[in-house]
XYZ file of C-alpha atoms in Angstrom:
269
model
C 20.151 -16.075 0.039
C 19.852 -12.639 -1.537
C 21.622 -12.038 -4.845
C 21.938 -9.002 -7.100
C 19.582 -10.616 -9.597
C 17.072 -11.420 -6.862
C 17.211 -7.878 -5.509
C 16.716 -6.468 -9.011
C 13.720 -8.737 -9.586
C 12.200 -7.691 -6.264
C 12.770 -4.015 -7.049
C 11.174 -4.399 -10.491
C 8.117 -6.134 -9.061
C 7.675 -3.356 -6.477
C 7.992 -0.696 -9.175
C 5.415 -2.477 -11.333
C 3.071 -2.696 -8.362
C 3.582 0.974 -7.496
C 2.762 2.100 -11.047
C -0.297 -0.124 -11.419
C -3.784 1.235 -10.597
C -4.736 0.647 -6.964
C -7.442 1.677 -4.558
C -4.873 2.430 -1.805
C -6.770 0.241 0.614
C -4.412 -2.701 0.378
C -6.940 -4.720 -1.622
C -5.304 -4.166 -4.980
C -3.117 -7.278 -5.022
C -4.378 -10.704 -5.957
C -2.930 -12.933 -3.240
C -3.960 -16.125 -5.006
C -1.145 -18.700 -4.909
C 0.626 -19.288 -8.228
C 3.318 -21.675 -9.383
C 5.897 -19.015 -8.583
C 4.509 -18.307 -5.100
C 7.066 -19.242 -2.423
C 6.025 -21.735 0.244
C 7.807 -19.720 2.927
C 9.139 -16.154 3.136
C 11.343 -14.375 5.683
C 10.826 -10.607 5.858
C 12.920 -8.155 7.870
C 12.137 -4.492 8.346
C 13.865 -1.682 10.233
C 12.483 1.510 11.769
C 10.052 3.138 9.287
C 10.874 0.403 6.779
C 8.907 -1.953 9.019
C 5.710 -0.491 7.561
C 6.673 -1.609 4.050
C 7.562 -5.046 5.441
C 4.157 -5.435 7.078
C 2.349 -4.310 3.950
C 4.339 -6.742 1.817
C 3.283 -9.585 4.109
C -0.372 -8.762 3.457
C 0.255 -9.118 -0.276
C 1.449 -12.714 0.075
C -0.898 -15.697 -0.306
C -2.394 -16.908 2.978
C -0.858 -20.334 2.384
C 2.664 -18.881 2.391
C 4.474 -19.222 5.713
C 5.694 -15.819 6.856
C 8.564 -15.186 9.262
C 8.667 -11.469 10.035
C 11.263 -9.650 12.138
C 10.836 -5.938 12.795
C 13.946 -4.210 14.149
C 13.300 -1.056 16.196
C 10.043 -0.407 14.308
C 8.414 3.002 14.353
C 4.695 2.704 13.626
C 2.606 5.837 13.275
C -1.115 6.349 13.565
C -2.710 8.722 11.100
C -4.197 11.898 12.487
C -7.613 11.904 10.858
C -8.434 15.384 12.101
C -5.322 16.952 10.518
C -5.886 15.047 7.267
C -9.502 16.132 7.051
C -8.593 19.702 7.983
C -5.985 19.959 5.230
C -8.416 18.602 2.628
C -11.153 20.957 3.816
C -8.848 23.975 3.655
C -7.760 23.156 0.106
C -11.298 22.507 -1.076
C -12.718 25.667 0.488
C -9.891 27.745 -1.019
C -10.694 26.599 -4.558
C -14.447 26.831 -3.960
C -14.184 30.397 -2.675
C -12.562 31.478 -5.944
C -14.816 29.197 -8.017
C -11.849 27.816 -9.977
C -12.615 25.082 -12.587
C -10.999 21.656 -12.158
C -8.451 22.092 -14.979
C -7.390 25.477 -13.641
C -7.094 24.025 -10.135
C -4.452 21.620 -11.437
C -2.609 24.397 -13.248
C -2.646 26.610 -10.150
C -1.407 23.745 -7.969
C 1.394 22.928 -10.420
C 2.457 26.576 -10.525
C 2.506 26.823 -6.717
C 4.558 23.619 -6.460
C 7.027 24.914 -9.060
C 7.491 28.169 -7.128
C 7.977 26.263 -3.866
C 10.588 24.034 -5.513
C 12.596 26.995 -6.832
C 12.342 28.964 -3.584
C 12.858 26.124 -1.117
C 13.602 22.816 -2.842
C 16.787 23.758 -4.680
C 18.410 25.638 -1.747
C 17.526 22.855 0.699
C 18.962 20.203 -1.638
C 22.209 22.192 -1.864
C 22.390 22.495 1.922
C 21.710 18.776 2.338
C 24.500 17.856 -0.057
C 26.965 20.115 1.764
C 25.878 18.899 5.172
C 25.326 15.182 4.620
C 28.409 14.673 2.462
C 30.793 15.099 5.393
C 32.056 12.485 7.840
C 31.139 14.532 10.898
C 27.461 14.466 9.985
C 27.406 10.672 9.824
C 29.623 10.248 12.855
C 27.356 12.355 15.058
C 24.210 10.745 13.673
C 25.489 7.200 14.146
C 26.772 7.963 17.628
C 23.211 8.938 18.515
C 21.904 5.684 17.017
C 24.557 3.330 18.445
C 23.954 1.858 21.885
C 27.628 2.432 22.732
C 28.989 5.370 20.681
C 32.546 4.373 21.600
C 32.184 1.205 19.482
C 31.571 3.225 16.320
C 34.525 2.809 13.919
C 35.731 4.839 10.952
C 34.657 1.995 8.666
C 31.113 2.248 10.042
C 31.052 5.959 9.257
C 32.398 5.445 5.738
C 29.827 2.739 4.952
C 27.066 5.259 5.586
C 28.843 8.219 4.024
C 29.655 6.638 0.656
C 26.048 6.456 -0.633
C 25.677 10.203 0.029
C 28.322 10.877 -2.618
C 25.858 9.842 -5.325
C 23.246 12.088 -6.905
C 19.506 12.220 -6.361
C 19.248 10.994 -2.760
C 18.520 14.503 -1.461
C 15.297 14.593 -3.495
C 14.276 11.337 -1.879
C 14.857 12.760 1.600
C 12.779 15.834 0.781
C 9.953 13.691 -0.626
C 10.023 11.514 2.483
C 9.912 14.515 4.836
C 7.089 16.033 2.807
C 5.064 12.822 2.877
C 5.527 12.530 6.647
C 4.396 16.114 7.114
C 1.325 15.861 4.891
C 0.385 12.250 5.717
C -0.867 11.859 2.137
C 1.608 9.439 0.582
C 0.427 5.851 0.053
C 3.664 4.710 1.705
C 2.956 6.662 4.875
C 0.383 6.056 7.633
C -2.678 6.033 5.367
C -3.445 2.407 6.192
C -7.068 2.274 7.354
C -6.991 2.661 11.116
C -3.300 3.582 11.247
C -0.153 1.493 11.313
C -0.932 -0.185 14.625
C -4.004 -1.550 12.868
C -1.661 -2.746 10.129
C 0.314 -4.680 12.740
C -2.916 -6.176 14.108
C -4.017 -7.305 10.654
C -0.672 -8.985 9.996
C -0.800 -10.772 13.354
C -4.190 -12.178 12.354
C -2.781 -13.773 9.209
C -2.504 -17.573 9.186
C 0.948 -19.169 9.019
C 2.526 -15.948 10.247
C 5.169 -15.371 12.935
C 6.010 -11.806 13.950
C 8.811 -10.712 16.267
C 10.163 -7.328 17.309
C 13.879 -6.983 18.077
C 14.826 -3.846 19.965
C 17.993 -2.472 21.559
C 17.628 -1.412 25.190
C 19.642 1.759 24.566
C 17.763 2.897 21.490
C 17.468 6.684 21.761
C 15.748 7.092 18.395
C 12.784 4.820 19.144
C 12.832 3.772 22.823
C 12.193 0.056 23.391
C 9.246 0.927 25.662
C 7.503 2.349 22.582
C 7.165 -1.151 21.113
C 7.247 -3.292 24.241
C 3.761 -2.046 25.080
C 2.378 -4.048 22.148
C 3.147 -7.347 23.888
C 0.453 -6.633 26.477
C -2.186 -6.498 23.734
C -0.873 -9.086 21.272
C 0.234 -12.295 23.011
C 1.335 -13.875 19.718
C 3.854 -11.073 19.139
C 7.402 -11.956 20.214
C 9.537 -9.195 21.708
C 13.298 -9.607 22.077
C 15.569 -7.095 23.802
C 19.211 -6.737 22.846
C 20.918 -5.368 25.952
C 23.225 -2.432 25.380
C 22.324 -1.948 21.722
C 20.801 1.078 20.042
C 18.645 1.713 16.985
C 20.780 -0.356 14.563
C 21.693 -3.605 16.381
C 22.314 -5.411 13.079
C 24.996 -2.822 12.288
C 26.482 -2.689 15.778
C 27.106 -6.438 16.073
C 26.224 -8.483 13.009
C 27.057 -11.879 14.532
C 24.986 -11.325 17.648
C 22.031 -10.063 15.615
C 22.202 -13.103 13.341
C 22.197 -15.361 16.416
C 19.052 -13.624 17.673
C 17.317 -14.164 14.324
C 18.411 -17.814 14.268
C 16.896 -18.333 17.729
C 13.656 -16.750 16.546
C 13.609 -19.022 13.515
C 13.946 -22.032 15.786
C 11.148 -20.734 17.981
C 8.963 -20.312 14.879
C 10.065 -23.721 13.547
C 11.043 -21.837 10.411
C 13.921 -23.964 9.112
């Protein structure tokens, strides 16, 4: 059972891992079992968060039993050509002006500062004005719900309240930027793309992976993930009829029943 203390400990460990030197090839974590290593772990991921879930499973010792449920996952494959092109353009630009390494950093920092003042601050203001209202969340959730008519005012408020806080708009901008540039270590920079990440997790011993997807998901259509079952026979795929992108929000009890059935199938009790 998750507790506040457990969540804080998990968050601290992830922060420590993120700030430690790595080679960004997912080989930076020593997965040797320790006294504190759990014998079994259940991991759940949703949409783009499924990528973090899969990567976390690779960090666990091979002896640890892993029960993984991905809800409406959206896995991306890195465009090598665009990545190489962007690096080539940047390199050739600095080379053409013969700018020393230290000056390159200063020039880059200055450009980023100008971009932030010109675009970052205004966009953050617009986001706060736009996202802070109920109508924004109502329309967004109606698009995500399988049956928009089942969306309640309480559902809208649960999503709206966090937007009252400060700092989240910077996170959204950073996320959008990382998606656009494909350079963040949390984005599809896994060698071979994120479908390869899924393959590598499915190859792990003592590992059970299932995808749960609503049939009326308009954000990530179920057909997007159902295709994986033809290539990976050990991947379970469960449809939730009539549900959208957030089945665990639309009907908590039914979603829990689905997970319980999967746990029985995996003999994960």
